Short mmCIF file of C-alpha atoms in Angstrom, two decimals:
data_model
loop_
_atom_site.label_atom_id
_atom_site.label_comp_id
_atom_site.label_asym_id
_atom_site.label_seq_id
_atom_site.Cartn_x
_atom_site.Cartn_y
_atom_site.Cartn_z
CA MET A 67 -73.47 79.74 53.03
CA SER A 68 -72.70 81.10 49.56
CA ASP A 69 -74.16 79.48 46.44
CA TRP A 70 -70.87 80.24 44.68
CA PRO A 71 -68.30 77.41 44.60
CA SER A 72 -65.16 77.75 46.67
CA VAL A 73 -62.01 78.62 44.70
CA GLY A 74 -58.39 77.87 45.50
CA VAL A 75 -55.67 79.74 43.62
CA VAL A 76 -52.20 78.28 43.08
CA ILE A 77 -49.36 80.77 42.57
CA PRO A 78 -46.00 79.04 41.91
CA THR A 79 -43.07 81.37 42.48
CA HIS A 80 -39.32 81.42 41.92
CA ASP A 81 -37.14 84.46 42.70
CA ARG A 82 -39.76 87.11 41.91
CA PRO A 83 -40.78 88.47 45.33
CA GLU A 84 -42.13 91.83 44.18
CA GLN A 85 -43.98 90.51 41.14
CA MET A 86 -45.40 87.66 43.19
CA ARG A 87 -46.89 90.13 45.68
CA GLU A 88 -48.54 92.02 42.82
CA ALA A 89 -49.95 88.76 41.48
CA LEU A 90 -51.27 87.90 44.94
CA ARG A 91 -52.80 91.35 45.36
CA SER A 92 -54.65 90.94 42.06
CA VAL A 93 -56.29 87.78 43.43
CA LEU A 94 -57.17 89.07 46.87
CA THR A 95 -58.80 92.22 45.47
CA GLN A 96 -61.11 90.28 43.13
CA PHE A 97 -64.82 90.74 43.75
CA TYR A 98 -66.01 87.19 44.26
CA PRO A 99 -69.02 86.25 46.45
CA GLY A 100 -67.75 82.75 47.30
CA ASP A 101 -64.93 81.46 49.47
CA LEU A 102 -61.45 82.15 48.12
CA GLU A 103 -58.04 81.03 49.32
CA VAL A 104 -54.52 81.14 47.91
CA VAL A 105 -51.55 78.80 48.09
CA VAL A 106 -48.18 80.35 47.17
CA VAL A 107 -45.78 77.54 46.30
CA TYR A 108 -42.06 78.33 46.47
CA ASP A 109 -40.09 76.34 43.92
CA ARG A 110 -36.38 75.93 44.69
CA ALA A 111 -36.58 78.88 47.08
CA LYS A 112 -37.16 79.44 50.78
CA PRO A 113 -40.81 80.33 51.52
CA ASP A 114 -41.43 83.88 52.68
CA GLU A 115 -43.68 83.39 55.70
CA THR A 116 -44.58 87.10 55.79
CA VAL A 117 -46.79 86.47 52.76
CA ALA A 118 -49.04 84.13 54.74
CA ALA A 119 -52.29 85.55 56.06
CA GLY A 120 -55.48 84.44 57.74
CA GLY A 121 -58.93 85.96 57.59
CA GLU A 122 -61.72 85.50 55.10
CA ARG A 123 -59.27 85.01 52.23
CA PRO A 124 -56.40 83.02 53.73
CA VAL A 125 -52.99 82.78 52.10
CA ARG A 126 -50.76 79.79 52.76
CA VAL A 127 -47.12 79.43 51.76
CA MET A 128 -45.30 76.15 51.19
CA LYS A 129 -42.36 74.59 49.40
CA ASN A 130 -42.72 72.60 46.23
CA GLN A 131 -42.91 69.02 47.48
CA ARG A 132 -42.89 67.38 44.08
CA THR A 133 -40.74 67.52 40.93
CA PRO A 134 -38.71 70.77 40.85
CA GLY A 135 -40.17 73.23 38.37
CA LEU A 136 -43.45 74.89 37.49
CA SER A 137 -45.44 71.68 36.99
CA GLY A 138 -44.49 70.17 40.33
CA ALA A 139 -45.19 73.46 42.11
CA ARG A 140 -48.66 73.67 40.61
CA ASN A 141 -49.43 70.09 41.59
CA THR A 142 -48.19 70.76 45.12
CA GLY A 143 -50.77 73.53 45.34
CA ILE A 144 -53.56 71.44 43.86
CA THR A 145 -53.09 68.66 46.40
CA ALA A 146 -52.91 71.16 49.28
CA LEU A 147 -56.34 72.58 48.45
CA ASP A 148 -59.78 71.17 49.18
CA THR A 149 -61.81 73.78 47.28
CA GLU A 150 -64.36 72.94 44.59
CA LEU A 151 -62.46 74.86 41.91
CA VAL A 152 -58.74 75.46 41.31
CA ALA A 153 -57.23 78.37 39.39
CA PHE A 154 -53.65 79.04 38.29
CA LEU A 155 -51.75 82.33 38.26
CA ASP A 156 -48.06 82.71 37.40
CA ASP A 157 -46.01 84.91 39.71
CA ASP A 158 -45.25 87.51 37.02
CA ASP A 159 -48.85 87.90 35.80
CA GLU A 160 -51.95 89.57 37.24
CA TRP A 161 -55.67 89.02 37.17
CA LEU A 162 -57.76 91.97 36.04
CA PRO A 163 -60.92 93.06 37.91
CA GLY A 164 -63.96 90.86 37.35
CA LYS A 165 -61.98 87.85 36.14
CA LEU A 166 -62.99 85.26 38.69
CA THR A 167 -66.71 86.02 38.85
CA ALA A 168 -67.08 86.06 35.05
CA GLN A 169 -65.14 82.84 34.70
CA VAL A 170 -67.02 80.89 37.36
CA GLN A 171 -70.29 81.95 35.73
CA ALA A 172 -69.02 80.77 32.33
CA LEU A 173 -67.85 77.44 33.74
CA GLY A 174 -71.45 76.62 34.58
CA THR A 175 -72.31 73.05 35.44
CA ALA A 176 -71.15 71.20 32.32
CA ALA A 177 -67.55 72.29 31.67
CA GLU A 178 -64.51 70.99 33.55
CA MET A 179 -62.20 73.85 32.52
CA CYS A 180 -62.56 77.51 31.66
CA THR A 181 -60.14 80.08 30.20
CA THR A 182 -60.24 83.81 29.38
CA ALA A 183 -58.64 86.09 26.82
CA ILE A 184 -55.51 87.99 27.86
CA GLU A 185 -53.73 91.31 27.59
CA VAL A 186 -50.02 90.97 26.82
CA ASP A 187 -47.57 93.47 28.29
CA TYR A 188 -44.19 93.61 26.57
CA ARG A 189 -41.95 96.39 27.88
CA GLY A 190 -44.87 98.73 28.50
CA ARG A 191 -46.71 98.01 25.26
CA ARG A 192 -50.04 96.23 25.71
CA ASN A 193 -52.03 94.16 23.22
CA ALA A 194 -55.24 92.21 23.75
CA ARG A 195 -55.36 88.65 22.42
CA LEU A 196 -58.82 87.23 21.84
CA ALA A 197 -59.99 83.78 20.74
CA GLN A 198 -63.13 84.98 18.90
CA ARG A 199 -65.16 82.17 20.46
CA THR A 200 -66.77 81.08 23.73
CA THR A 201 -66.00 77.37 23.41
CA VAL A 202 -62.67 75.72 22.58
CA ARG A 203 -62.68 72.27 21.01
CA HIS A 204 -59.95 69.67 20.69
CA VAL A 205 -59.66 70.28 16.94
CA ASP A 206 -59.06 74.00 17.60
CA LEU A 207 -56.06 73.16 19.77
CA LEU A 208 -54.63 70.74 17.22
CA ARG A 209 -54.73 73.51 14.64
CA SER A 210 -53.19 76.13 16.94
CA ARG A 211 -51.74 76.44 20.42
CA MET A 212 -54.10 79.43 20.88
CA MET A 213 -51.62 81.32 23.04
CA MET A 214 -54.37 83.56 24.41
CA LEU A 215 -55.43 80.52 26.46
CA HIS A 216 -52.68 81.25 28.95
CA SER A 217 -52.14 79.13 32.05
CA SER A 218 -52.73 82.20 34.25
CA THR A 219 -56.37 82.05 33.09
CA PHE A 220 -56.90 78.33 33.76
CA LEU A 221 -59.82 77.42 36.04
CA PHE A 222 -60.68 73.77 36.75
CA ARG A 223 -62.99 71.60 38.74
CA ARG A 224 -60.67 70.08 41.32
CA SER A 225 -62.51 66.77 40.99
CA ALA A 226 -61.41 66.62 37.34
CA LEU A 227 -57.78 67.34 38.23
CA LEU A 228 -57.81 64.53 40.78
CA GLY A 229 -59.85 62.29 38.49
CA GLY A 230 -60.04 61.64 34.78
CA LEU A 231 -58.33 64.80 33.55
CA GLY A 232 -55.33 64.46 35.83
CA MET A 233 -52.92 67.04 37.16
CA VAL A 234 -50.14 68.92 35.40
CA SER A 235 -47.64 66.70 33.56
CA GLU A 236 -44.40 66.77 35.55
CA ASP A 237 -42.33 65.09 32.84
CA ALA A 238 -42.62 68.04 30.44
CA PRO A 239 -39.02 69.16 29.69
CA GLY A 240 -38.36 72.30 31.69
CA SER A 241 -42.07 72.55 32.54
CA GLN A 242 -42.68 73.94 29.05
CA ASN A 243 -45.73 73.16 26.91
CA GLU A 244 -47.33 71.47 29.90
CA ASP A 245 -50.11 74.07 29.51
CA TRP A 246 -50.83 73.06 25.89
CA ASP A 247 -50.77 69.42 26.99
CA MET A 248 -53.37 70.16 29.66
CA LEU A 249 -55.56 72.07 27.22
CA LEU A 250 -55.43 69.19 24.75
CA ARG A 251 -56.24 66.63 27.43
CA ALA A 252 -59.12 68.71 28.77
CA ALA A 253 -60.61 69.46 25.34
CA ARG A 254 -60.41 65.78 24.38
CA ARG A 255 -62.75 65.03 27.30
CA ARG A 256 -65.21 67.88 26.72
CA PRO A 257 -65.22 71.41 25.24
CA ILE A 258 -63.45 74.11 27.27
CA ALA A 259 -65.56 77.11 28.28
CA HIS A 260 -63.96 80.44 27.36
CA VAL A 261 -64.60 84.07 28.32
CA ASP A 262 -63.36 86.16 25.41
CA THR A 263 -62.60 89.23 27.49
CA PRO A 264 -59.00 90.02 28.54
CA TYR A 265 -59.10 89.22 32.23
CA ALA A 266 -55.40 88.50 32.80
CA LEU A 267 -52.35 90.70 32.26
CA ILE A 268 -49.47 88.58 30.96
CA ASN A 269 -45.93 89.89 31.32
CA TRP A 270 -43.70 88.71 28.48
CA ALA A 271 -40.55 90.58 29.45
CA GLY A 272 -38.17 88.65 31.69
CA SER A 273 -39.71 85.21 31.29
CA HIS A 274 -37.67 82.37 32.81
CA PHE A 275 -38.21 80.39 29.58
CA GLU A 276 -37.77 82.96 26.81
CA THR A 277 -34.34 81.93 25.51
CA ARG A 278 -34.04 78.32 26.66
CA TRP A 279 -33.79 77.08 23.09
CA ASP A 280 -32.82 73.48 23.88
CA THR A 281 -35.75 73.15 26.27
CA LYS A 282 -38.09 74.69 23.73
CA ILE A 283 -37.03 72.03 21.23
CA SER A 284 -37.30 69.09 23.62
CA SER A 285 -40.67 70.22 25.01
CA LEU A 286 -42.18 70.52 21.51
CA ARG A 287 -40.92 67.08 20.59
CA TRP A 288 -42.42 65.85 23.87
CA ILE A 289 -45.82 67.34 22.97
CA LEU A 290 -45.69 65.69 19.53
CA GLU A 291 -45.03 62.33 21.16
CA ARG A 292 -47.88 62.75 23.65
CA HIS A 293 -50.32 64.06 21.06
CA PRO A 294 -49.42 62.47 17.69
CA GLU A 295 -52.74 63.64 16.26
CA ILE A 296 -51.07 67.07 15.83
CA HIS A 297 -49.24 65.58 12.85
CA GLY A 298 -52.62 65.14 11.16
CA SER A 299 -53.41 68.86 11.24
CA PRO A 300 -51.44 70.61 8.46
CA GLU A 301 -51.69 74.04 10.12
CA GLY A 302 -50.85 72.76 13.59
CA ALA A 303 -48.07 70.44 12.48
CA SER A 304 -46.38 73.07 10.30
CA ARG A 305 -46.49 75.57 13.15
CA VAL A 306 -44.73 73.18 15.53
CA TYR A 307 -42.21 72.04 12.92
CA GLY A 308 -41.51 75.70 12.09
CA GLN A 309 -40.99 76.56 15.74
CA ILE A 310 -38.55 73.68 16.18
CA ALA A 311 -36.72 74.92 13.08
CA CYS A 312 -36.48 78.42 14.57
CA TRP A 313 -35.13 77.17 17.91
CA HIS A 314 -32.49 75.09 16.11
CA ALA A 315 -31.54 78.20 14.12
CA ALA A 316 -31.24 80.12 17.39
CA ILE A 317 -28.58 77.70 18.69
CA GLY A 318 -26.73 77.66 15.37
CA ASP A 319 -27.72 74.17 14.29
CA ARG A 320 -28.32 74.98 10.62
CA ARG A 321 -28.72 71.37 9.48
CA GLN A 322 -31.54 70.62 11.90
CA ALA A 323 -33.09 74.04 11.32
CA MET A 324 -33.34 73.44 7.59
CA LYS A 325 -34.55 69.86 8.09
CA TRP A 326 -37.48 71.05 10.21
CA ALA A 327 -38.11 74.07 7.96
CA VAL A 328 -38.51 71.75 4.97
CA ARG A 329 -40.84 69.55 6.98
CA ALA A 330 -42.91 72.60 7.95
CA THR A 331 -43.16 73.74 4.33
CA LYS A 332 -44.26 70.30 3.17
CA ALA A 333 -47.04 70.29 5.75
CA ASN A 334 -48.12 73.83 4.88
CA PRO A 335 -46.37 75.72 2.06
CA GLY A 336 -47.43 79.03 3.58
CA GLU A 337 -45.86 78.44 6.99
CA PRO A 338 -43.95 81.68 7.83
CA ARG A 339 -41.79 80.13 10.56
CA ALA A 340 -40.00 78.03 7.95
CA ALA A 341 -38.86 81.22 6.22
CA VAL A 342 -37.78 82.77 9.52
CA ALA A 343 -35.68 79.70 10.33
CA ALA A 344 -34.07 79.72 6.88
CA VAL A 345 -33.18 83.42 7.07
CA ALA A 346 -31.89 83.06 10.63
CA SER A 347 -29.81 80.02 9.66
CA ALA A 348 -28.17 82.11 6.93
CA GLY A 349 -27.17 84.67 9.54
CA LEU A 350 -29.27 87.44 7.99
CA ILE A 351 -31.31 87.98 11.14
CA SER A 352 -31.40 86.57 14.66
CA VAL A 353 -34.31 84.68 16.18
CA PRO A 354 -34.36 86.93 19.31
CA THR A 355 -34.70 89.97 17.04
CA VAL A 356 -37.71 88.43 15.32
CA MET A 357 -39.21 87.46 18.67
CA ALA A 358 -38.81 90.99 20.06
CA ALA A 359 -40.52 92.49 17.01
CA LEU A 360 -43.44 90.03 17.31
CA HIS A 361 -43.73 90.54 21.06
CA ARG A 362 -44.29 94.25 20.55
CA SER A 363 -47.57 93.34 18.82
CA GLY A 364 -48.50 90.74 21.41
CA ARG A 365 -47.45 87.78 19.31
CA GLY A 366 -44.69 85.21 19.32
CA ILE A 367 -42.99 82.68 17.06
#
C-alpha cells in the first residue's frame, strides 16, 4: 500500500471533446506514486463512454446530476469519489509534468487546500503568472482575486469539501466567481498552501465565459454579497467596482458604468479599471480590445 494519499480528479466538460481528451491525458501521464482516478462529468451533453477506462488509473464518465453548469458538474464529481484528496481540472486546460506530486507534498498535513502558479496560453503566446508566496491568506484574497490561483490547480482534502469548507457554490450566476468564493471560504478557515511553480497550462482563448457581460456583472455582485468584507479592502473593492464598471461599458450601459467607475475611484484613486470604463463608455475604445491586449501579456481586466 502506498504512503501517498489517493487522489480523485474531476474534469467537467461541455462540447470540447478534443480539448477534454488532452486535459485527461495530462492527468493520466502524471508521475504520482499513489492511487489516482478520474471522473469526467458531462454537463448538458451526452457522455462519451469511449473515454471510460479501467486499470490502475480508472476513468469514469457520468452526467451532471446536480445544477446545470460548472459548479454542479464539479460537485457531481466530488460526491462520486471516495478518494482522500480531490483535484479540479477544466476541460480546456492541462496539467504540466510534476504538478500532482509537488502539490500533494506541499499540502502536507495541516492545509485543507493547495494551489499552484499557472502558465497562460492566449493564441499561442504564453506567460507565467506567479504569486510570489507559498501561503495564501484570507487578507490576500480580499485585496486581490489572485488570478494565478486558477481552479484547474485546486487540490482539496475531500473531508473538508464534505465538511466545514463545503462544496462548490451552485448559486453563483453562470458558475462564475465560484472559484474566488471557494478560495475565500477556504482561506477564512486556514491558510492555503501554494506551490509557486507554473504547473497548469490555462487556455484563455475560446472561454465559454469571456464575453458574458451580464453574467460577469451579476456574479461579481453575488461575490460582494457573500463576502461583504471585500468592501473594507480599498484595493480589492476598487478592483471589483472597476470590473463591474467595465462590464457595464461593454454592454453600452454608460450610466451604470460611470456610477461604478466613480465608486472605484473613491475607493482607490489609482484604480486603472475606472479609466478603462470611462474611455470605453465614451466610445473611444472597446472593452474586448482592452481585454485582448491584456490577455497577450497573461493578464485580464
